[in-house]
PDB file of C-alpha atoms and ligand atoms in Angstrom:
ATOM      1  CA  MET Q   1      10.901 -13.406  -4.683  1.00  0.00           C
ATOM      2  CA  TYR Q   2      12.127 -10.725  -2.292  1.00  0.00           C
ATOM      3  CA  LEU Q   3      11.520 -11.469   1.344  1.00  0.00           C
ATOM      4  CA  SER Q   4      12.853  -8.146   2.605  1.00  0.00           C
ATOM      5  CA  LEU Q   5      13.455  -4.605   1.389  1.00  0.00           C
ATOM      6  CA  GLN Q   6      17.066  -4.966   2.504  1.00  0.00           C
ATOM      7  CA  GLU Q   7      17.652  -7.616  -0.195  1.00  0.00           C
ATOM      8  CA  ILE Q   8      16.461  -5.152  -2.827  1.00  0.00           C
ATOM      9  CA  ILE Q   9      18.560  -2.317  -1.408  1.00  0.00           C
ATOM     10  CA  ASP Q  10      21.665  -4.536  -1.341  1.00  0.00           C
ATOM     11  CA  LEU Q  11      21.085  -5.641  -4.904  1.00  0.00           C
ATOM     12  CA  GLU Q  12      20.565  -2.083  -6.064  1.00  0.00           C
ATOM     13  CA  GLN Q  13      23.839  -1.057  -4.430  1.00  0.00           C
ATOM     14  CA  GLU Q  14      25.751  -4.031  -5.866  1.00  0.00           C
ATOM     15  CA  THR Q  15      24.438  -3.863  -9.420  1.00  0.00           C
ATOM     16  CA  GLY Q  16      23.362  -0.257  -9.896  1.00  0.00           C
ATOM     17  CA  ILE Q  17      19.995  -1.525 -11.178  1.00  0.00           C
ATOM     18  CA  PRO Q  18      17.300   0.755  -9.792  1.00  0.00           C
ATOM     19  CA  PHE Q  19      14.787  -0.474  -7.227  1.00  0.00           C
ATOM     20  CA  TRP Q  20      11.824  -0.356  -9.611  1.00  0.00           C
ATOM     21  CA  GLU Q  21      13.650  -2.359 -12.274  1.00  0.00           C
ATOM     22  CA  LEU Q  22      14.623  -5.052  -9.773  1.00  0.00           C
ATOM     23  CA  ILE Q  23      10.942  -5.445  -8.952  1.00  0.00           C
ATOM     24  CA  ARG Q  24      10.030  -5.651 -12.621  1.00  0.00           C
ATOM     25  CA  ARG Q  25      12.714  -8.267 -13.261  1.00  0.00           C
ATOM     26  CA  GLU Q  26      11.518 -10.388 -10.377  1.00  0.00           C
ATOM     27  CA  GLU Q  27       7.953 -10.174 -11.668  1.00  0.00           C
ATOM     28  CA  CYS Q  28       9.094 -11.109 -15.183  1.00  0.00           C
ATOM     29  CA  GLU Q  29      10.810 -14.197 -13.826  1.00  0.00           C
ATOM     30  CA  GLU Q  30       7.751 -15.248 -11.862  1.00  0.00           C
ATOM     31  CA  THR Q  31       5.169 -14.607 -14.535  1.00  0.00           C
ATOM     32  CA  LYS Q  32       7.298 -15.277 -17.645  1.00  0.00           C
ATOM     33  CA  ILE Q  33       5.925 -12.061 -19.111  1.00  0.00           C
ATOM     34  CA  SER Q  34       8.352  -9.904 -21.084  1.00  0.00           C
ATOM     35  CA  PRO Q  35       9.660  -6.704 -19.432  1.00  0.00           C
ATOM     36  CA  GLU Q  36       8.015  -4.546 -22.093  1.00  0.00           C
ATOM     37  CA  LYS Q  37       4.648  -6.236 -21.706  1.00  0.00           C
ATOM     38  CA  LEU Q  38       4.819  -6.020 -17.934  1.00  0.00           C
ATOM     39  CA  PHE Q  39       5.562  -2.320 -18.158  1.00  0.00           C
ATOM     40  CA  GLU Q  40       2.554  -1.845 -20.420  1.00  0.00           C
ATOM     41  CA  GLN Q  41       0.365  -3.805 -18.008  1.00  0.00           C
ATOM     42  CA  MET Q  42       1.480  -1.531 -15.191  1.00  0.00           C
ATOM     43  CA  ARG Q  43       0.884   1.515 -17.383  1.00  0.00           C
ATOM     44  CA  ASN Q  44      -2.669   0.299 -18.008  1.00  0.00           C
ATOM     45  CA  MET Q  45      -3.202  -0.089 -14.295  1.00  0.00           C
ATOM     46  CA  TYR Q  46      -1.999   3.475 -13.776  1.00  0.00           C
ATOM     47  CA  ARG Q  47      -4.362   4.708 -16.465  1.00  0.00           C
ATOM     48  CA  GLU Q  48      -7.223   2.828 -14.796  1.00  0.00           C
ATOM     49  CA  MET Q  49      -6.461   4.716 -11.593  1.00  0.00           C
ATOM     50  CA  LYS Q  50      -6.534   7.973 -13.486  1.00  0.00           C
ATOM     51  CA  GLN Q  51      -9.791   7.063 -15.166  1.00  0.00           C
ATOM     52  CA  ALA Q  52     -11.386   6.102 -11.862  1.00  0.00           C
ATOM     53  CA  ASP Q  53     -10.426   9.514 -10.472  1.00  0.00           C
ATOM     54  CA  ALA Q  54     -11.818  11.293 -13.540  1.00  0.00           C
ATOM     55  CA  ASP Q  55     -15.043   9.248 -13.380  1.00  0.00           C
ATOM     56  CA  TYR Q  56     -15.908  10.346  -9.842  1.00  0.00           C
ATOM     57  CA  ASP Q  57     -19.584  11.189  -9.706  1.00  0.00           C
ATOM     58  CA  PRO Q  58     -20.605  13.499  -6.841  1.00  0.00           C
ATOM     59  CA  SER Q  59     -24.262  12.606  -7.265  1.00  0.00           C
ATOM     60  CA  LEU Q  60     -23.680   8.966  -6.332  1.00  0.00           C
ATOM     61  CA  ARG Q  61     -24.445   7.559  -2.886  1.00  0.00           C
ATOM     62  CA  SER Q  62     -23.543   4.128  -1.604  1.00  0.00           C
ATOM     63  CA  HIS Q  63     -26.368   1.648  -1.127  1.00  0.00           C
ATOM     64  CA  SER Q  64     -26.299   2.270   2.632  1.00  0.00           C
ATOM     65  CA  GLY Q  65     -26.477   6.016   2.152  1.00  0.00           C
ATOM     66  CA  LEU Q  66     -23.365   6.408   4.319  1.00  0.00           C
ATOM     67  CA  ALA Q  67     -20.976   7.422   1.549  1.00  0.00           C
ATOM     68  CA  GLY Q  68     -20.901   9.998  -1.216  1.00  0.00           C
ATOM     69  CA  ALA Q  69     -20.287  13.668  -2.069  1.00  0.00           C
ATOM     70  CA  ASP Q  70     -17.493  14.338   0.439  1.00  0.00           C
ATOM     71  CA  GLY Q  71     -14.900  14.444  -2.372  1.00  0.00           C
ATOM     72  CA  GLN Q  72     -16.965  17.172  -3.970  1.00  0.00           C
ATOM     73  CA  LYS Q  73     -17.172  19.129  -0.704  1.00  0.00           C
ATOM     74  CA  MET Q  74     -13.406  18.923  -0.389  1.00  0.00           C
ATOM     75  CA  ALA Q  75     -12.974  20.126  -3.972  1.00  0.00           C
ATOM     76  CA  ALA Q  76     -15.262  23.116  -3.427  1.00  0.00           C
ATOM     77  CA  ALA Q  77     -13.575  24.155  -0.192  1.00  0.00           C
ATOM     78  CA  ARG Q  78     -10.135  23.803  -1.778  1.00  0.00           C
ATOM     79  CA  GLN Q  79     -11.143  25.946  -4.727  1.00  0.00           C
ATOM     80  CA  ASN Q  80     -12.525  28.570  -2.359  1.00  0.00           C
ATOM     81  CA  ARG Q  81      -9.255  28.503  -0.393  1.00  0.00           C
ATOM     82  CA  GLU Q  82     -11.080  27.872   2.864  1.00  0.00           C
ATOM     83  CA  LEU Q  83      -8.721  25.179   4.151  1.00  0.00           C
ATOM     84  CA  LEU Q  84      -5.600  24.901   6.274  1.00  0.00           C
ATOM     85  CA  CYS Q  85      -3.253  22.355   4.764  1.00  0.00           C
ATOM     86  CA  GLY Q  86      -2.264  23.997   1.490  1.00  0.00           C
ATOM     87  CA  ASP Q  87      -3.269  23.267  -2.074  1.00  0.00           C
ATOM     88  CA  PHE Q  88      -1.097  20.198  -2.668  1.00  0.00           C
ATOM     89  CA  ILE Q  89      -2.241  18.306   0.430  1.00  0.00           C
ATOM     90  CA  ASN Q  90      -5.841  19.417  -0.142  1.00  0.00           C
ATOM     91  CA  ARG Q  91      -5.746  17.951  -3.638  1.00  0.00           C
ATOM     92  CA  VAL Q  92      -4.421  14.683  -2.235  1.00  0.00           C
ATOM     93  CA  MET Q  93      -7.212  14.631   0.368  1.00  0.00           C
ATOM     94  CA  GLU Q  94      -9.808  15.300  -2.318  1.00  0.00           C
ATOM     95  CA  LYS Q  95      -8.592  12.464  -4.523  1.00  0.00           C
ATOM     96  CA  ALA Q  96      -8.407  10.024  -1.615  1.00  0.00           C
ATOM     97  CA  LEU Q  97     -12.003  10.813  -0.629  1.00  0.00           C
ATOM     98  CA  LYS Q  98     -13.230  10.556  -4.192  1.00  0.00           C
ATOM     99  CA  MET Q  99     -11.624   7.162  -4.770  1.00  0.00           C
ATOM    100  CA  GLY Q 100     -12.851   5.770  -1.451  1.00  0.00           C
ATOM    101  CA  GLU Q 101     -16.361   6.967  -2.238  1.00  0.00           C
ATOM    102  CA  SER Q 102     -16.219   5.539  -5.746  1.00  0.00           C
ATOM    103  CA  ASN Q 103     -15.337   2.167  -4.227  1.00  0.00           C
ATOM    104  CA  ALA Q 104     -18.256   2.390  -1.792  1.00  0.00           C
ATOM    105  CA  CYS Q 105     -20.522   3.280  -4.720  1.00  0.00           C
ATOM    106  CA  MET Q 106     -19.362   0.187  -6.649  1.00  0.00           C
ATOM    107  CA  ARG Q 107     -17.486   2.122  -9.305  1.00  0.00           C
ATOM    108  CA  LYS Q 108     -14.409   0.659 -10.978  1.00  0.00           C
ATOM    109  CA  ILE Q 109     -11.260   1.289  -8.913  1.00  0.00           C
ATOM    110  CA  VAL Q 110      -7.758  -0.204  -8.683  1.00  0.00           C
ATOM    111  CA  ALA Q 111      -7.294  -2.124  -5.435  1.00  0.00           C
ATOM    112  CA  ALA Q 112      -3.838  -1.086  -4.239  1.00  0.00           C
ATOM    113  CA  PRO Q 113      -3.301  -3.140  -2.226  1.00  0.00           C
ATOM    114  CA  THR Q 114      -7.012  -3.612  -1.343  1.00  0.00           C
ATOM    115  CA  ALA Q 115     -10.300  -2.034  -2.407  1.00  0.00           C
ATOM    116  CA  GLY Q 116     -10.772  -0.458   1.029  1.00  0.00           C
ATOM    117  CA  SER Q 117      -7.415   1.318   0.733  1.00  0.00           C
ATOM    118  CA  CYS Q 118      -7.694   2.157  -2.978  1.00  0.00           C
ATOM    119  CA  GLY Q 119      -7.564   5.918  -2.411  1.00  0.00           C
ATOM    120  CA  VAL Q 120      -4.139   6.131  -0.782  1.00  0.00           C
ATOM    121  CA  LEU Q 121      -1.664   5.301  -3.528  1.00  0.00           C
ATOM    122  CA  SER Q 122      -3.834   6.747  -6.279  1.00  0.00           C
ATOM    123  CA  ALA Q 123      -4.250  10.099  -4.469  1.00  0.00           C
ATOM    124  CA  VAL Q 124      -0.519  10.439  -3.887  1.00  0.00           C
ATOM    125  CA  LEU Q 125       0.580   9.375  -7.377  1.00  0.00           C
ATOM    126  CA  LEU Q 126      -2.052  11.207  -9.409  1.00  0.00           C
ATOM    127  CA  THR Q 127      -1.507  14.438  -7.488  1.00  0.00           C
ATOM    128  CA  MET Q 128       2.259  14.177  -7.867  1.00  0.00           C
ATOM    129  CA  GLU Q 129       1.953  13.636 -11.611  1.00  0.00           C
ATOM    130  CA  GLU Q 130      -0.414  16.584 -12.001  1.00  0.00           C
ATOM    131  CA  GLN Q 131       1.316  19.032  -9.711  1.00  0.00           C
ATOM    132  CA  LYS Q 132       4.950  18.126 -10.325  1.00  0.00           C
ATOM    133  CA  LYS Q 133       4.520  17.469 -14.056  1.00  0.00           C
ATOM    134  CA  ILE Q 134       6.162  14.056 -13.820  1.00  0.00           C
ATOM    135  CA  PRO Q 135       6.203  11.990 -17.052  1.00  0.00           C
ATOM    136  CA  GLU Q 136       3.937   8.960 -17.175  1.00  0.00           C
ATOM    137  CA  GLU Q 137       6.911   6.581 -17.629  1.00  0.00           C
ATOM    138  CA  LYS Q 138       8.212   7.629 -14.232  1.00  0.00           C
ATOM    139  CA  MET Q 139       4.776   7.181 -12.660  1.00  0.00           C
ATOM    140  CA  VAL Q 140       4.702   3.609 -13.937  1.00  0.00           C
ATOM    141  CA  GLU Q 141       8.128   3.027 -12.412  1.00  0.00           C
ATOM    142  CA  ALA Q 142       6.777   4.387  -9.130  1.00  0.00           C
ATOM    143  CA  LEU Q 143       3.987   1.809  -9.299  1.00  0.00           C
ATOM    144  CA  PHE Q 144       6.646  -0.915  -9.524  1.00  0.00           C
ATOM    145  CA  VAL Q 145       8.288   0.585  -6.433  1.00  0.00           C
ATOM    146  CA  ALA Q 146       4.947   0.506  -4.601  1.00  0.00           C
ATOM    147  CA  ALA Q 147       4.322  -3.063  -5.753  1.00  0.00           C
ATOM    148  CA  GLY Q 148       7.742  -4.107  -4.469  1.00  0.00           C
ATOM    149  CA  ILE Q 149       7.026  -2.666  -1.026  1.00  0.00           C
ATOM    150  CA  GLY Q 150       3.552  -4.243  -0.980  1.00  0.00           C
ATOM    151  CA  GLY Q 151       5.028  -7.604  -1.960  1.00  0.00           C
ATOM    152  CA  VAL Q 152       7.488  -7.564   0.921  1.00  0.00           C
ATOM    153  CA  ILE Q 153       4.751  -6.547   3.397  1.00  0.00           C
ATOM    154  CA  ALA Q 154       2.551  -9.381   2.108  1.00  0.00           C
ATOM    155  CA  ARG Q 155       5.355 -11.908   2.529  1.00  0.00           C
ATOM    156  CA  LYS Q 156       6.473 -10.667   5.921  1.00  0.00           C
ATOM    157  CA  ALA Q 157       3.035  -9.902   7.345  1.00  0.00           C
ATOM    158  CA  THR Q 158      -0.315  -9.512   5.570  1.00  0.00           C
ATOM    159  CA  LEU Q 159      -2.339  -7.118   3.448  1.00  0.00           C
ATOM    160  CA  ALA Q 160      -5.702  -8.232   4.836  1.00  0.00           C
ATOM    161  CA  GLY Q 161      -7.636  -6.292   7.450  1.00  0.00           C
ATOM    162  CA  ALA Q 162      -9.212  -9.558   8.594  1.00  0.00           C
ATOM    163  CA  ALA Q 163      -5.767 -10.888   9.463  1.00  0.00           C
ATOM    164  CA  GLY Q 164      -3.855  -7.815  10.623  1.00  0.00           C
ATOM    165  CA  GLY Q 165      -6.274  -4.945  11.165  1.00  0.00           C
ATOM    166  CA  CYS Q 166      -6.380  -1.718   9.169  1.00  0.00           C
ATOM    167  CA  GLN Q 167      -2.603  -1.268   9.566  1.00  0.00           C
ATOM    168  CA  ALA Q 168      -2.401  -4.064   6.975  1.00  0.00           C
ATOM    169  CA  GLU Q 169      -4.596  -2.181   4.504  1.00  0.00           C
ATOM    170  CA  ILE Q 170      -4.357   1.588   4.990  1.00  0.00           C
ATOM    171  CA  GLY Q 171      -0.988   1.145   6.706  1.00  0.00           C
ATOM    172  CA  ALA Q 172       0.418  -0.945   3.856  1.00  0.00           C
ATOM    173  CA  ALA Q 173      -1.043   1.390   1.220  1.00  0.00           C
ATOM    174  CA  SER Q 174       0.528   4.348   3.002  1.00  0.00           C
ATOM    175  CA  SER Q 175       3.879   2.585   3.193  1.00  0.00           C
ATOM    176  CA  MET Q 176       3.724   1.778  -0.532  1.00  0.00           C
ATOM    177  CA  ALA Q 177       2.742   5.346  -1.402  1.00  0.00           C
ATOM    178  CA  ALA Q 178       5.487   6.858   0.765  1.00  0.00           C
ATOM    179  CA  GLY Q 179       8.145   4.731  -0.941  1.00  0.00           C
ATOM    180  CA  ALA Q 180       6.754   5.623  -4.361  1.00  0.00           C
ATOM    181  CA  ALA Q 181       6.721   9.338  -3.489  1.00  0.00           C
ATOM    182  CA  VAL Q 182      10.330   9.197  -2.305  1.00  0.00           C
ATOM    183  CA  TYR Q 183      11.268   7.483  -5.565  1.00  0.00           C
ATOM    184  CA  LEU Q 184       9.498  10.155  -7.627  1.00  0.00           C
ATOM    185  CA  MET Q 185      11.512  12.803  -5.797  1.00  0.00           C
ATOM    186  CA  GLY Q 186      14.787  11.095  -6.713  1.00  0.00           C
ATOM    187  CA  GLY Q 187      15.272   8.727  -3.784  1.00  0.00           C
ATOM    188  CA  ASN Q 188      17.206   5.452  -4.083  1.00  0.00           C
ATOM    189  CA  GLY Q 189      16.260   2.123  -2.509  1.00  0.00           C
ATOM    190  CA  GLU Q 190      17.624   3.067   0.893  1.00  0.00           C
ATOM    191  CA  ALA Q 191      15.561   6.276   0.957  1.00  0.00           C
ATOM    192  CA  ILE Q 192      12.504   4.470  -0.379  1.00  0.00           C
ATOM    193  CA  SER Q 193      12.703   1.940   2.451  1.00  0.00           C
ATOM    194  CA  HIS Q 194      12.830   4.702   5.068  1.00  0.00           C
ATOM    195  CA  GLY Q 195       9.734   6.312   3.568  1.00  0.00           C
ATOM    196  CA  ALA Q 196       7.968   2.962   3.752  1.00  0.00           C
ATOM    197  CA  ALA Q 197       9.136   2.424   7.328  1.00  0.00           C
ATOM    198  CA  LEU Q 198       8.076   5.855   8.587  1.00  0.00           C
ATOM    199  CA  ALA Q 199       4.641   5.567   7.004  1.00  0.00           C
ATOM    200  CA  MET Q 200       3.952   2.142   8.489  1.00  0.00           C
ATOM    201  CA  LYS Q 201       5.253   3.205  11.892  1.00  0.00           C
ATOM    202  CA  GLY Q 202       2.758   6.059  11.937  1.00  0.00           C
ATOM    203  CA  LEU Q 203      -0.172   3.702  11.451  1.00  0.00           C
ATOM    204  CA  LEU Q 204       1.029   0.685  13.429  1.00  0.00           C
ATOM    205  CA  GLY Q 205      -1.783  -0.766  15.503  1.00  0.00           C
ATOM    206  CA  LEU Q 206      -4.578   0.725  13.418  1.00  0.00           C
ATOM    207  CA  VAL Q 207      -7.624  -1.472  13.961  1.00  0.00           C
ATOM    208  CA  CYS Q 208     -10.192  -2.652  11.432  1.00  0.00           C
ATOM    209  CA  ASP Q 209     -13.646  -1.716  12.713  1.00  0.00           C
ATOM    210  CA  PRO Q 210     -15.994  -1.041   9.791  1.00  0.00           C
ATOM    211  CA  VAL Q 211     -19.408   0.232  10.859  1.00  0.00           C
ATOM    212  CA  ALA Q 212     -22.133  -2.273   9.912  1.00  0.00           C
ATOM    213  CA  GLY Q 213     -19.398  -4.333   8.244  1.00  0.00           C
ATOM    214  CA  LEU Q 214     -19.326  -1.984   5.244  1.00  0.00           C
ATOM    215  CA  VAL Q 215     -16.137  -0.612   3.694  1.00  0.00           C
ATOM    216  CA  GLU Q 216     -17.346   2.938   4.192  1.00  0.00           C
ATOM    217  CA  VAL Q 217     -17.019   4.213   7.772  1.00  0.00           C
ATOM    218  CA  PRO Q 218     -14.203   4.764   8.777  1.00  0.00           C
ATOM    219  CA  CYS Q 219     -12.513   3.371   5.662  1.00  0.00           C
ATOM    220  CA  ILE Q 220     -13.072   6.238   3.225  1.00  0.00           C
ATOM    221  CA  LYS Q 221     -11.651   8.926   5.495  1.00  0.00           C
ATOM    222  CA  ARG Q 222      -8.809   6.656   6.573  1.00  0.00           C
ATOM    223  CA  ASN Q 223      -7.673   6.786   2.946  1.00  0.00           C
ATOM    224  CA  VAL Q 224      -7.090  10.499   3.499  1.00  0.00           C
ATOM    225  CA  ILE Q 225      -5.010   9.792   6.599  1.00  0.00           C
ATOM    226  CA  GLY Q 226      -3.021   7.125   4.759  1.00  0.00           C
ATOM    227  CA  ALA Q 227      -2.273   9.406   1.811  1.00  0.00           C
ATOM    228  CA  VAL Q 228      -1.268  12.413   3.907  1.00  0.00           C
ATOM    229  CA  ASN Q 229       0.795  10.193   6.212  1.00  0.00           C
ATOM    230  CA  ALA Q 230       2.626   8.898   3.117  1.00  0.00           C
ATOM    231  CA  LEU Q 231       3.527  12.438   2.081  1.00  0.00           C
ATOM    232  CA  THR Q 232       4.681  13.589   5.507  1.00  0.00           C
ATOM    233  CA  SER Q 233       6.788  10.412   5.743  1.00  0.00           C
ATOM    234  CA  ALA Q 234       8.279  11.065   2.303  1.00  0.00           C
ATOM    235  CA  ASP Q 235       8.995  14.672   3.223  1.00  0.00           C
ATOM    236  CA  MET Q 236      10.866  13.593   6.352  1.00  0.00           C
ATOM    237  CA  VAL Q 237      13.038  11.305   4.229  1.00  0.00           C
ATOM    238  CA  LEU Q 238      13.645  14.059   1.670  1.00  0.00           C
ATOM    239  CA  ALA Q 239      14.767  16.266   4.568  1.00  0.00           C
ATOM    240  CA  GLY Q 240      17.391  13.663   5.433  1.00  0.00           C
ATOM    241  CA  ILE Q 241      15.503  12.146   8.373  1.00  0.00           C
ATOM    242  CA  ARG Q 242      15.701   8.350   8.724  1.00  0.00           C
ATOM    243  CA  SER Q 243      13.616   5.753  10.528  1.00  0.00           C
ATOM    244  CA  ARG Q 244      15.465   4.434  13.576  1.00  0.00           C
ATOM    245  CA  ILE Q 245      13.788   1.074  12.988  1.00  0.00           C
ATOM    246  CA  PRO Q 246      14.499  -0.433   9.549  1.00  0.00           C
ATOM    247  CA  ALA Q 247      11.487  -1.070   7.315  1.00  0.00           C
ATOM    248  CA  ASP Q 248      11.775  -4.853   7.460  1.00  0.00           C
ATOM    249  CA  GLU Q 249      11.673  -4.776  11.252  1.00  0.00           C
ATOM    250  CA  VAL Q 250       8.697  -2.425  11.144  1.00  0.00           C
ATOM    251  CA  PHE Q 251       6.842  -4.918   8.911  1.00  0.00           C
ATOM    252  CA  ASP Q 252       7.755  -7.739  11.317  1.00  0.00           C
ATOM    253  CA  ALA Q 253       6.340  -5.648  14.140  1.00  0.00           C
ATOM    254  CA  MET Q 254       3.197  -5.064  12.081  1.00  0.00           C
ATOM    255  CA  ARG Q 255       2.731  -8.825  11.788  1.00  0.00           C
ATOM    256  CA  GLN Q 256       3.145  -9.266  15.552  1.00  0.00           C
ATOM    257  CA  VAL Q 257       0.746  -6.432  16.337  1.00  0.00           C
ATOM    258  CA  GLY Q 258      -1.777  -7.858  13.862  1.00  0.00           C
ATOM    259  CA  ARG Q 259      -1.635 -11.241  15.533  1.00  0.00           C
ATOM    260  CA  ALA Q 260      -2.062  -9.643  18.936  1.00  0.00           C
ATOM    261  CA  LEU Q 261      -5.189  -7.749  17.879  1.00  0.00           C
ATOM    262  CA  PRO Q 262      -8.366  -9.358  19.193  1.00  0.00           C
ATOM    263  CA  GLU Q 263     -10.744 -10.763  16.608  1.00  0.00           C
ATOM    264  CA  GLU Q 264     -13.175  -7.930  17.405  1.00  0.00           C
ATOM    265  CA  LEU Q 265     -10.741  -5.507  15.765  1.00  0.00           C
ATOM    266  CA  ARG Q 266     -10.044  -7.498  12.622  1.00  0.00           C
ATOM    267  CA  GLU Q 267     -12.899  -6.787  10.208  1.00  0.00           C
ATOM    268  CA  THR Q 268     -15.584  -8.547  12.210  1.00  0.00           C
ATOM    269  CA  ALA Q 269     -17.404  -5.264  12.949  1.00  0.00           C
ATOM    270  CA  ARG Q 270     -17.582  -6.382  16.585  1.00  0.00           C
ATOM    271  CA  GLY Q 271     -15.278  -3.750  18.067  1.00  0.00           C
ATOM    272  CA  GLY Q 272     -14.022  -0.187  17.862  1.00  0.00           C
ATOM    273  CA  LEU Q 273     -16.155   2.305  15.930  1.00  0.00           C
ATOM    274  CA  ALA Q 274     -18.528  -0.445  14.812  1.00  0.00           C
ATOM    275  CA  VAL Q 275     -19.827  -0.862  18.356  1.00  0.00           C
ATOM    276  CA  THR Q 276     -20.087   2.769  19.368  1.00  0.00           C
ATOM    277  CA  PRO Q 277     -23.708   3.812  20.092  1.00  0.00           C
ATOM    278  CA  THR Q 278     -23.854   5.568  16.721  1.00  0.00           C
ATOM    279  CA  GLY Q 279     -22.181   2.653  14.942  1.00  0.00           C
ATOM    280  CA  LYS Q 280     -24.701   0.220  16.428  1.00  0.00           C
ATOM    281  CA  ASN Q 281     -27.559   2.572  15.621  1.00  0.00           C
ATOM    282  CA  ILE Q 282     -26.488   2.740  11.973  1.00  0.00           C
ATOM    283  CA  ARG Q 283     -26.284  -1.034  11.828  1.00  0.00           C
ATOM    284  CA  GLU Q 284     -29.785  -1.404  13.272  1.00  0.00           C
ATOM    285  CA  MET Q 285     -31.199   1.164  10.855  1.00  0.00           C
ATOM    286  CA  LEU Q 286     -29.632  -0.643   7.909  1.00  0.00           C
ATOM    287  CA  GLU Q 287     -30.849  -4.028   9.130  1.00  0.00           C
ATOM    288  CA  GLU Q 288     -34.349  -2.625   9.411  1.00  0.00           C
ATOM    289  CA  GLY Q 289     -33.985  -1.476   5.822  1.00  0.00           C
ATOM    290  CA  SER Q 290     -34.206   2.240   6.458  1.00  0.00           C
ATOM    291  CA  PRO Q 291     -30.911   3.698   5.343  1.00  0.00           C
ATOM    292  CA  ASP Q 292     -32.383   7.155   4.652  1.00  0.00           C
ATOM    293  CA  GLY Q 293     -30.788   9.792   6.743  1.00  0.00           C
ATOM    294  CA  TYR Q 294     -27.401   8.088   6.727  1.00  0.00           C
TER     295      TYR Q 294
HETATM  296  S1  SF4 M 301     -11.240  -0.387   8.533  1.00  0.00           S
HETATM  297 FE1  SF4 M 301     -11.041  -2.505   7.803  1.00  0.00          FE
HETATM  298  S2  SF4 M 301     -12.379  -2.633   6.009  1.00  0.00           S
HETATM  299 FE2  SF4 M 301     -11.967  -0.454   6.394  1.00  0.00          FE
HETATM  300  S3  SF4 M 301     -10.171   0.060   5.125  1.00  0.00           S
HETATM  301 FE3  SF4 M 301      -9.430  -0.481   7.165  1.00  0.00          FE
HETATM  302  S4  SF4 M 301      -8.967  -2.685   6.977  1.00  0.00           S
HETATM  303 FE4  SF4 M 301     -10.292  -2.173   5.240  1.00  0.00          FE
END
């Protein structure tokens, strides 16, 4: 069980075994599942992500009425070339919104690492496969890379918003996606770790403040931020830029920041956006059973 990314990087440098394969081997040892079977399990998970993206239904609304149809709006605006960020990023934004909305509408999604942050990794990976024409085998390897980063974050800190704030969910998902994106662009373990570090640094301190306690506002749109942050972090690494603080130290800092966050900002819906006048108003409306209009 790897307790740091540095252990994986060192092992990769010593043995020449790639990062993703080291993660698979560790998982095989722990689960006693054969390497081939584990790869197929990961492939199935990737296909589930793809299916969830394809199954997006713009007519659906969440039970609260707060979520739905934004993925479709993004798609329409992208197709009409009305946006600023360029086609690739716009596609990533669209997929992140769609997956977050599908989760809010109780559709099947792949929690990676959590349901609330399910749109980050999927948006980055699915867009990269589509736009860069990357073979599925490589995408599955990238999922192992992401899983390796997520595993280290879980061991060093947490992946739960209730324990560490949203930095532990969207932040961790972004870190995983950045490392996976760097890998898909040819990066080794050292480069992967810098992608993961830069992404987490950008979201350090992010609080968990879901309006009315639902994983909808601000969660869905934070998936967009997490996905785009992953890509800008990966791009910095591909340009030769490195994180001054190593990834493992960034994750340690994330744990410390999470512990320092007051309970109000750790999924209790008692702080941040949840207690803004509008946030409180939405909660009251939902408690009175009149979600229409939201
Ligand atoms: S705000 Fe809280 S519930 Fe929403 S995605 Fe972030 S950690 Fe999860």
